[in-house]
PDB file of C-alpha atoms in Angstrom:
ATOM      1  CA  UNK Q   1       0.000   0.000   0.000  1.00  0.00           C
ATOM      2  CA  UNK Q   2       1.560   3.253  -1.158  1.00  0.00           C
ATOM      3  CA  UNK Q   3       1.505   6.387   0.978  1.00  0.00           C
ATOM      4  CA  UNK Q   4       0.309   8.418  -2.004  1.00  0.00           C
ATOM      5  CA  UNK Q   5      -2.811   7.143  -3.763  1.00  0.00           C
ATOM      6  CA  UNK Q   6      -3.129   7.055  -7.540  1.00  0.00           C
ATOM      7  CA  UNK Q   7      -5.629   5.266  -9.784  1.00  0.00           C
ATOM      8  CA  UNK Q   8      -3.977   2.110 -11.150  1.00  0.00           C
ATOM      9  CA  UNK Q   9      -4.983   2.852 -14.713  1.00  0.00           C
ATOM     10  CA  UNK Q  10      -6.132   5.588 -17.062  1.00  0.00           C
ATOM     11  CA  UNK Q  11      -6.836   5.690 -20.763  1.00  0.00           C
ATOM     12  CA  UNK Q  12      -7.705   7.988 -23.626  1.00  0.00           C
ATOM     13  CA  UNK Q  13      -7.725   8.256 -27.369  1.00  0.00           C
ATOM     14  CA  UNK Q  14      -5.213  10.287 -29.379  1.00  0.00           C
ATOM     15  CA  UNK Q  15      -5.867  13.997 -29.018  1.00  0.00           C
ATOM     16  CA  UNK Q  16      -7.866  13.659 -25.811  1.00  0.00           C
ATOM     17  CA  UNK Q  17      -7.042  15.165 -22.442  1.00  0.00           C
ATOM     18  CA  UNK Q  18      -6.527  12.866 -19.466  1.00  0.00           C
ATOM     19  CA  UNK Q  19      -5.870  13.615 -15.827  1.00  0.00           C
ATOM     20  CA  UNK Q  20      -4.205  11.480 -13.170  1.00  0.00           C
ATOM     21  CA  UNK Q  21      -4.878  12.200  -9.518  1.00  0.00           C
ATOM     22  CA  UNK Q  22      -2.583  11.785  -6.522  1.00  0.00           C
ATOM     23  CA  UNK Q  23      -3.882  11.917  -2.966  1.00  0.00           C
ATOM     24  CA  UNK Q  24      -1.731  12.268   0.123  1.00  0.00           C
ATOM     25  CA  UNK Q  25      -1.800  13.772   3.584  1.00  0.00           C
ATOM     26  CA  UNK Q  26      -0.637  16.753   5.624  1.00  0.00           C
ATOM     27  CA  UNK Q  27       2.819  15.257   6.144  1.00  0.00           C
ATOM     28  CA  UNK Q  28       3.597  15.007   2.441  1.00  0.00           C
ATOM     29  CA  UNK Q  29       1.558  16.755  -0.268  1.00  0.00           C
ATOM     30  CA  UNK Q  30      -0.115  19.027   2.280  1.00  0.00           C
ATOM     31  CA  UNK Q  31       3.204  20.571   3.328  1.00  0.00           C
ATOM     32  CA  UNK Q  32       5.528  19.778   0.448  1.00  0.00           C
ATOM     33  CA  UNK Q  33       5.707  20.134  -3.312  1.00  0.00           C
ATOM     34  CA  UNK Q  34       4.779  17.313  -5.673  1.00  0.00           C
ATOM     35  CA  UNK Q  35       6.817  15.882  -8.510  1.00  0.00           C
ATOM     36  CA  UNK Q  36       5.715  13.625 -11.357  1.00  0.00           C
ATOM     37  CA  UNK Q  37       7.758  11.006 -13.181  1.00  0.00           C
ATOM     38  CA  UNK Q  38       7.139   9.135 -16.411  1.00  0.00           C
ATOM     39  CA  UNK Q  39       8.441   5.572 -16.620  1.00  0.00           C
ATOM     40  CA  UNK Q  40       8.579   3.434 -19.706  1.00  0.00           C
ATOM     41  CA  UNK Q  41       9.418  -0.253 -19.117  1.00  0.00           C
ATOM     42  CA  UNK Q  42      13.090  -1.004 -19.466  1.00  0.00           C
ATOM     43  CA  UNK Q  43      14.150   2.623 -19.258  1.00  0.00           C
ATOM     44  CA  UNK Q  44      15.051   5.045 -16.482  1.00  0.00           C
ATOM     45  CA  UNK Q  45      12.237   7.166 -15.051  1.00  0.00           C
ATOM     46  CA  UNK Q  46      12.043  10.726 -16.340  1.00  0.00           C
ATOM     47  CA  UNK Q  47      11.166  13.897 -14.422  1.00  0.00           C
ATOM     48  CA  UNK Q  48       7.997  15.320 -15.937  1.00  0.00           C
ATOM     49  CA  UNK Q  49       6.793  17.964 -13.458  1.00  0.00           C
ATOM     50  CA  UNK Q  50       8.588  19.364 -10.410  1.00  0.00           C
ATOM     51  CA  UNK Q  51       7.477  21.691  -7.623  1.00  0.00           C
ATOM     52  CA  UNK Q  52       3.790  21.038  -8.347  1.00  0.00           C
ATOM     53  CA  UNK Q  53       3.587  22.701 -11.748  1.00  0.00           C
ATOM     54  CA  UNK Q  54       7.035  23.335 -13.208  1.00  0.00           C
ATOM     55  CA  UNK Q  55       8.075  21.678 -16.452  1.00  0.00           C
ATOM     56  CA  UNK Q  56      11.771  20.878 -16.839  1.00  0.00           C
ATOM     57  CA  UNK Q  57      13.403  21.899 -20.069  1.00  0.00           C
ATOM     58  CA  UNK Q  58      12.413  19.592 -22.909  1.00  0.00           C
ATOM     59  CA  UNK Q  59       9.081  18.465 -21.465  1.00  0.00           C
ATOM     60  CA  UNK Q  60       6.247  19.372 -23.858  1.00  0.00           C
ATOM     61  CA  UNK Q  61       3.687  21.888 -22.618  1.00  0.00           C
ATOM     62  CA  UNK Q  62       1.020  19.228 -23.154  1.00  0.00           C
ATOM     63  CA  UNK Q  63       1.988  18.087 -19.651  1.00  0.00           C
ATOM     64  CA  UNK Q  64       0.839  20.177 -16.702  1.00  0.00           C
ATOM     65  CA  UNK Q  65       0.611  19.747 -12.958  1.00  0.00           C
ATOM     66  CA  UNK Q  66      -1.409  21.247 -10.166  1.00  0.00           C
ATOM     67  CA  UNK Q  67      -1.830  20.880  -6.429  1.00  0.00           C
ATOM     68  CA  UNK Q  68      -4.587  21.730  -3.986  1.00  0.00           C
ATOM     69  CA  UNK Q  69      -4.430  20.902  -0.301  1.00  0.00           C
ATOM     70  CA  UNK Q  70      -3.369  17.275   0.067  1.00  0.00           C
ATOM     71  CA  UNK Q  71      -4.020  16.311  -3.556  1.00  0.00           C
ATOM     72  CA  UNK Q  72      -2.283  16.844  -6.858  1.00  0.00           C
ATOM     73  CA  UNK Q  73      -3.051  16.173 -10.498  1.00  0.00           C
ATOM     74  CA  UNK Q  74      -1.174  15.575 -13.702  1.00  0.00           C
ATOM     75  CA  UNK Q  75      -2.914  16.537 -16.917  1.00  0.00           C
ATOM     76  CA  UNK Q  76      -1.902  15.436 -20.385  1.00  0.00           C
ATOM     77  CA  UNK Q  77      -3.560  17.192 -23.291  1.00  0.00           C
ATOM     78  CA  UNK Q  78      -3.375  16.265 -26.963  1.00  0.00           C
ATOM     79  CA  UNK Q  79      -2.702  12.648 -26.010  1.00  0.00           C
ATOM     80  CA  UNK Q  80      -0.168  10.853 -28.198  1.00  0.00           C
ATOM     81  CA  UNK Q  81       0.694   7.175 -28.528  1.00  0.00           C
ATOM     82  CA  UNK Q  82       4.175   7.876 -27.164  1.00  0.00           C
ATOM     83  CA  UNK Q  83       2.580   8.995 -23.882  1.00  0.00           C
ATOM     84  CA  UNK Q  84       1.714   5.389 -23.081  1.00  0.00           C
ATOM     85  CA  UNK Q  85       3.714   4.768 -19.900  1.00  0.00           C
ATOM     86  CA  UNK Q  86       3.513   4.508 -16.130  1.00  0.00           C
ATOM     87  CA  UNK Q  87       3.174   7.788 -14.235  1.00  0.00           C
ATOM     88  CA  UNK Q  88       4.178   8.303 -10.604  1.00  0.00           C
ATOM     89  CA  UNK Q  89       3.639  11.178  -8.206  1.00  0.00           C
ATOM     90  CA  UNK Q  90       6.163  11.702  -5.426  1.00  0.00           C
ATOM     91  CA  UNK Q  91       6.809  14.004  -2.493  1.00  0.00           C
ATOM     92  CA  UNK Q  92       8.941  14.253   0.619  1.00  0.00           C
ATOM     93  CA  UNK Q  93       7.185  13.028   3.755  1.00  0.00           C
ATOM     94  CA  UNK Q  94       8.053  14.861   6.969  1.00  0.00           C
ATOM     95  CA  UNK Q  95       6.794  12.051   9.208  1.00  0.00           C
ATOM     96  CA  UNK Q  96       8.660   9.260   7.430  1.00  0.00           C
ATOM     97  CA  UNK Q  97      11.723  11.403   6.646  1.00  0.00           C
ATOM     98  CA  UNK Q  98      11.889  10.114   3.131  1.00  0.00           C
ATOM     99  CA  UNK Q  99      10.384  10.283  -0.323  1.00  0.00           C
ATOM    100  CA  UNK Q 100       7.015   8.667  -0.866  1.00  0.00           C
ATOM    101  CA  UNK Q 101       5.723   7.571  -4.249  1.00  0.00           C
ATOM    102  CA  UNK Q 102       2.248   6.890  -5.493  1.00  0.00           C
ATOM    103  CA  UNK Q 103       1.516   3.361  -6.647  1.00  0.00           C
ATOM    104  CA  UNK Q 104       1.733   4.436 -10.266  1.00  0.00           C
ATOM    105  CA  UNK Q 105      -0.863   4.891 -12.993  1.00  0.00           C
ATOM    106  CA  UNK Q 106      -0.599   2.925 -16.216  1.00  0.00           C
ATOM    107  CA  UNK Q 107      -1.732   5.142 -19.074  1.00  0.00           C
ATOM    108  CA  UNK Q 108      -3.068   3.412 -22.153  1.00  0.00           C
ATOM    109  CA  UNK Q 109      -3.589   5.263 -25.420  1.00  0.00           C
ATOM    110  CA  UNK Q 110      -6.452   3.514 -27.181  1.00  0.00           C
TER     111      UNK Q 110
ATOM    112  CA  UNK X   1      28.169  13.983 -21.190  1.00  0.00           C
ATOM    113  CA  UNK X   2      25.932  14.286 -18.147  1.00  0.00           C
ATOM    114  CA  UNK X   3      25.123  10.759 -17.009  1.00  0.00           C
ATOM    115  CA  UNK X   4      24.991   8.177 -14.253  1.00  0.00           C
ATOM    116  CA  UNK X   5      26.271   4.698 -15.096  1.00  0.00           C
ATOM    117  CA  UNK X   6      25.399   1.867 -12.762  1.00  0.00           C
ATOM    118  CA  UNK X   7      27.035  -1.492 -12.089  1.00  0.00           C
ATOM    119  CA  UNK X   8      27.112  -4.243  -9.507  1.00  0.00           C
ATOM    120  CA  UNK X   9      23.792  -6.009  -9.806  1.00  0.00           C
ATOM    121  CA  UNK X  10      23.347  -9.772  -9.983  1.00  0.00           C
ATOM    122  CA  UNK X  11      21.960 -12.853  -8.309  1.00  0.00           C
ATOM    123  CA  UNK X  12      22.605 -13.437  -4.605  1.00  0.00           C
ATOM    124  CA  UNK X  13      21.308 -15.897  -2.041  1.00  0.00           C
ATOM    125  CA  UNK X  14      19.090 -14.786   0.838  1.00  0.00           C
ATOM    126  CA  UNK X  15      21.241 -13.430   3.637  1.00  0.00           C
ATOM    127  CA  UNK X  16      23.972 -12.453   1.203  1.00  0.00           C
ATOM    128  CA  UNK X  17      25.505  -9.092   0.326  1.00  0.00           C
ATOM    129  CA  UNK X  18      25.928  -6.988  -2.785  1.00  0.00           C
ATOM    130  CA  UNK X  19      27.336  -3.526  -3.522  1.00  0.00           C
ATOM    131  CA  UNK X  20      25.919  -1.327  -6.246  1.00  0.00           C
ATOM    132  CA  UNK X  21      27.912   1.493  -7.831  1.00  0.00           C
ATOM    133  CA  UNK X  22      26.779   4.580  -9.711  1.00  0.00           C
ATOM    134  CA  UNK X  23      29.495   6.550 -11.515  1.00  0.00           C
ATOM    135  CA  UNK X  24      28.733  10.124 -12.518  1.00  0.00           C
ATOM    136  CA  UNK X  25      30.137  12.307 -15.278  1.00  0.00           C
ATOM    137  CA  UNK X  26      29.481  15.724 -16.740  1.00  0.00           C
ATOM    138  CA  UNK X  27      28.703  17.603 -13.513  1.00  0.00           C
ATOM    139  CA  UNK X  28      30.222  18.404 -10.113  1.00  0.00           C
ATOM    140  CA  UNK X  29      29.412  15.216  -8.210  1.00  0.00           C
ATOM    141  CA  UNK X  30      30.268  16.599  -4.767  1.00  0.00           C
ATOM    142  CA  UNK X  31      27.724  19.419  -5.053  1.00  0.00           C
ATOM    143  CA  UNK X  32      24.664  17.183  -5.222  1.00  0.00           C
ATOM    144  CA  UNK X  33      22.701  14.760  -3.108  1.00  0.00           C
ATOM    145  CA  UNK X  34      21.642  11.361  -4.399  1.00  0.00           C
ATOM    146  CA  UNK X  35      18.977   8.752  -3.847  1.00  0.00           C
ATOM    147  CA  UNK X  36      18.479   5.082  -4.582  1.00  0.00           C
ATOM    148  CA  UNK X  37      15.032   4.053  -5.808  1.00  0.00           C
ATOM    149  CA  UNK X  38      13.926   0.522  -6.670  1.00  0.00           C
ATOM    150  CA  UNK X  39      11.173  -1.149  -8.658  1.00  0.00           C
ATOM    151  CA  UNK X  40      10.235  -4.698  -7.809  1.00  0.00           C
ATOM    152  CA  UNK X  41       8.623  -6.888 -10.479  1.00  0.00           C
ATOM    153  CA  UNK X  42       4.960  -6.006 -10.853  1.00  0.00           C
ATOM    154  CA  UNK X  43       5.170  -3.184  -8.323  1.00  0.00           C
ATOM    155  CA  UNK X  44       5.704   0.549  -8.393  1.00  0.00           C
ATOM    156  CA  UNK X  45       8.677   2.740  -7.616  1.00  0.00           C
ATOM    157  CA  UNK X  46       9.892   2.566  -4.015  1.00  0.00           C
ATOM    158  CA  UNK X  47      12.292   5.016  -2.394  1.00  0.00           C
ATOM    159  CA  UNK X  48      15.230   3.300  -0.672  1.00  0.00           C
ATOM    160  CA  UNK X  49      17.725   5.833   0.678  1.00  0.00           C
ATOM    161  CA  UNK X  50      19.059   9.408   0.399  1.00  0.00           C
ATOM    162  CA  UNK X  51      22.451  11.024   0.996  1.00  0.00           C
ATOM    163  CA  UNK X  52      22.609  14.859   0.949  1.00  0.00           C
ATOM    164  CA  UNK X  53      25.574  16.563  -0.669  1.00  0.00           C
ATOM    165  CA  UNK X  54      27.041  17.335   2.774  1.00  0.00           C
ATOM    166  CA  UNK X  55      26.641  13.669   3.880  1.00  0.00           C
ATOM    167  CA  UNK X  56      25.928  14.753   7.489  1.00  0.00           C
ATOM    168  CA  UNK X  57      22.720  12.736   7.676  1.00  0.00           C
ATOM    169  CA  UNK X  58      21.579   9.751   5.685  1.00  0.00           C
ATOM    170  CA  UNK X  59      17.978   8.647   5.336  1.00  0.00           C
ATOM    171  CA  UNK X  60      16.632   5.132   4.860  1.00  0.00           C
ATOM    172  CA  UNK X  61      13.289   3.509   4.208  1.00  0.00           C
ATOM    173  CA  UNK X  62      12.128   1.364   7.126  1.00  0.00           C
ATOM    174  CA  UNK X  63      12.297  -1.701   4.887  1.00  0.00           C
ATOM    175  CA  UNK X  64      16.100  -1.397   4.502  1.00  0.00           C
ATOM    176  CA  UNK X  65      17.132   0.412   7.698  1.00  0.00           C
ATOM    177  CA  UNK X  66      20.012  -1.406   9.373  1.00  0.00           C
ATOM    178  CA  UNK X  67      20.729  -3.574   6.329  1.00  0.00           C
ATOM    179  CA  UNK X  68      21.593  -1.092   3.556  1.00  0.00           C
ATOM    180  CA  UNK X  69      24.203   1.678   3.626  1.00  0.00           C
ATOM    181  CA  UNK X  70      24.490   4.571   1.204  1.00  0.00           C
ATOM    182  CA  UNK X  71      27.812   6.326   0.676  1.00  0.00           C
ATOM    183  CA  UNK X  72      29.616   8.481  -1.857  1.00  0.00           C
ATOM    184  CA  UNK X  73      33.256   8.889  -2.853  1.00  0.00           C
ATOM    185  CA  UNK X  74      33.706  12.399  -4.225  1.00  0.00           C
ATOM    186  CA  UNK X  75      37.236  11.597  -5.429  1.00  0.00           C
ATOM    187  CA  UNK X  76      35.838   8.846  -7.650  1.00  0.00           C
ATOM    188  CA  UNK X  77      32.542  10.614  -8.529  1.00  0.00           C
ATOM    189  CA  UNK X  78      30.824   7.457  -7.366  1.00  0.00           C
ATOM    190  CA  UNK X  79      27.741   6.675  -5.315  1.00  0.00           C
ATOM    191  CA  UNK X  80      27.424   3.309  -3.589  1.00  0.00           C
ATOM    192  CA  UNK X  81      24.723   1.167  -2.063  1.00  0.00           C
ATOM    193  CA  UNK X  82      25.980  -1.590   0.223  1.00  0.00           C
ATOM    194  CA  UNK X  83      23.219  -4.159   0.671  1.00  0.00           C
ATOM    195  CA  UNK X  84      23.541  -6.740   3.439  1.00  0.00           C
ATOM    196  CA  UNK X  85      21.255  -9.458   4.811  1.00  0.00           C
ATOM    197  CA  UNK X  86      19.388  -9.490   1.519  1.00  0.00           C
ATOM    198  CA  UNK X  87      15.868 -10.854   1.373  1.00  0.00           C
ATOM    199  CA  UNK X  88      13.688 -12.128  -1.453  1.00  0.00           C
ATOM    200  CA  UNK X  89      11.611  -8.955  -1.202  1.00  0.00           C
ATOM    201  CA  UNK X  90      14.704  -6.888  -2.080  1.00  0.00           C
ATOM    202  CA  UNK X  91      14.558  -8.311  -5.606  1.00  0.00           C
ATOM    203  CA  UNK X  92      14.142  -5.294  -7.882  1.00  0.00           C
ATOM    204  CA  UNK X  93      15.703  -3.019 -10.442  1.00  0.00           C
ATOM    205  CA  UNK X  94      17.688  -0.429  -8.498  1.00  0.00           C
ATOM    206  CA  UNK X  95      18.140   3.106  -9.822  1.00  0.00           C
ATOM    207  CA  UNK X  96      20.459   5.816  -8.600  1.00  0.00           C
ATOM    208  CA  UNK X  97      19.052   9.304  -8.980  1.00  0.00           C
ATOM    209  CA  UNK X  98      20.614  12.755  -8.716  1.00  0.00           C
ATOM    210  CA  UNK X  99      18.915  15.655  -6.985  1.00  0.00           C
ATOM    211  CA  UNK X 100      18.208  18.711  -9.107  1.00  0.00           C
ATOM    212  CA  UNK X 101      19.086  21.277  -6.464  1.00  0.00           C
ATOM    213  CA  UNK X 102      18.664  22.133  -2.826  1.00  0.00           C
ATOM    214  CA  UNK X 103      15.354  20.347  -2.306  1.00  0.00           C
ATOM    215  CA  UNK X 104      15.397  16.702  -1.173  1.00  0.00           C
ATOM    216  CA  UNK X 105      13.081  15.134  -3.703  1.00  0.00           C
ATOM    217  CA  UNK X 106      13.462  16.343  -7.308  1.00  0.00           C
ATOM    218  CA  UNK X 107      15.394  13.739  -9.317  1.00  0.00           C
ATOM    219  CA  UNK X 108      16.573  15.239 -12.595  1.00  0.00           C
ATOM    220  CA  UNK X 109      18.996  12.522 -13.677  1.00  0.00           C
ATOM    221  CA  UNK X 110      18.687   8.757 -13.287  1.00  0.00           C
ATOM    222  CA  UNK X 111      21.002   5.824 -13.842  1.00  0.00           C
ATOM    223  CA  UNK X 112      20.042   3.111 -16.289  1.00  0.00           C
ATOM    224  CA  UNK X 113      19.074   0.705 -13.526  1.00  0.00           C
ATOM    225  CA  UNK X 114      20.623  -2.547 -12.365  1.00  0.00           C
ATOM    226  CA  UNK X 115      18.822  -5.768 -11.527  1.00  0.00           C
ATOM    227  CA  UNK X 116      19.239  -7.408  -8.140  1.00  0.00           C
ATOM    228  CA  UNK X 117      17.791 -10.885  -7.706  1.00  0.00           C
ATOM    229  CA  UNK X 118      17.717 -12.506  -4.275  1.00  0.00           C
ATOM    230  CA  UNK X 119      17.048 -16.196  -4.673  1.00  0.00           C
ATOM    231  CA  UNK X 120      18.338 -19.540  -3.510  1.00  0.00           C
TER     232      UNK X 120
END
């Protein structure tokens, strides 16, 4: 059971907009910033969104992040087949003194 | 070229030990903190341990506390993970990850991953 809660799966057709939610608590998302990672099988994870809503250089603006209270969301607009991957939210947890990840959401592009 | 190159994975029996290495290039290794993150088969990413750039305090997940040790050798630009008393549940792909800046949890560069299998 992960400390951060994500839906196990999400799907959409090319061009659609999908959102992935991430729910935490006051010791992590509620008091810290949220980061999102994209992970394709067999490759290293990639930073997608940091500090709730910041896109690192090279990440398309189709990806956006937001946070409210103890929850966060990742939105992907203009869905493309190459977006099919696992997506993880993460944050520092002040009670556990470590990083906590969500369980991951497998995105399928239909 | 900015990169992290990992080595040291393999198959080990329960109760055994293994040391993973993560060699950096293309940036000032001593100025950054690092983490190890693992992904077990069929499961999600799991944080393992963190060493800040100053190395004054090290942080461990409860699942590895007392068995794993993180360290870094600035002269060799290398991060290590010493894993002792290994268990079947430690079987996973292990990734080293570099921190982006002063915060403790933004990983902007990852190693390619190395497989650790604990089995008799």
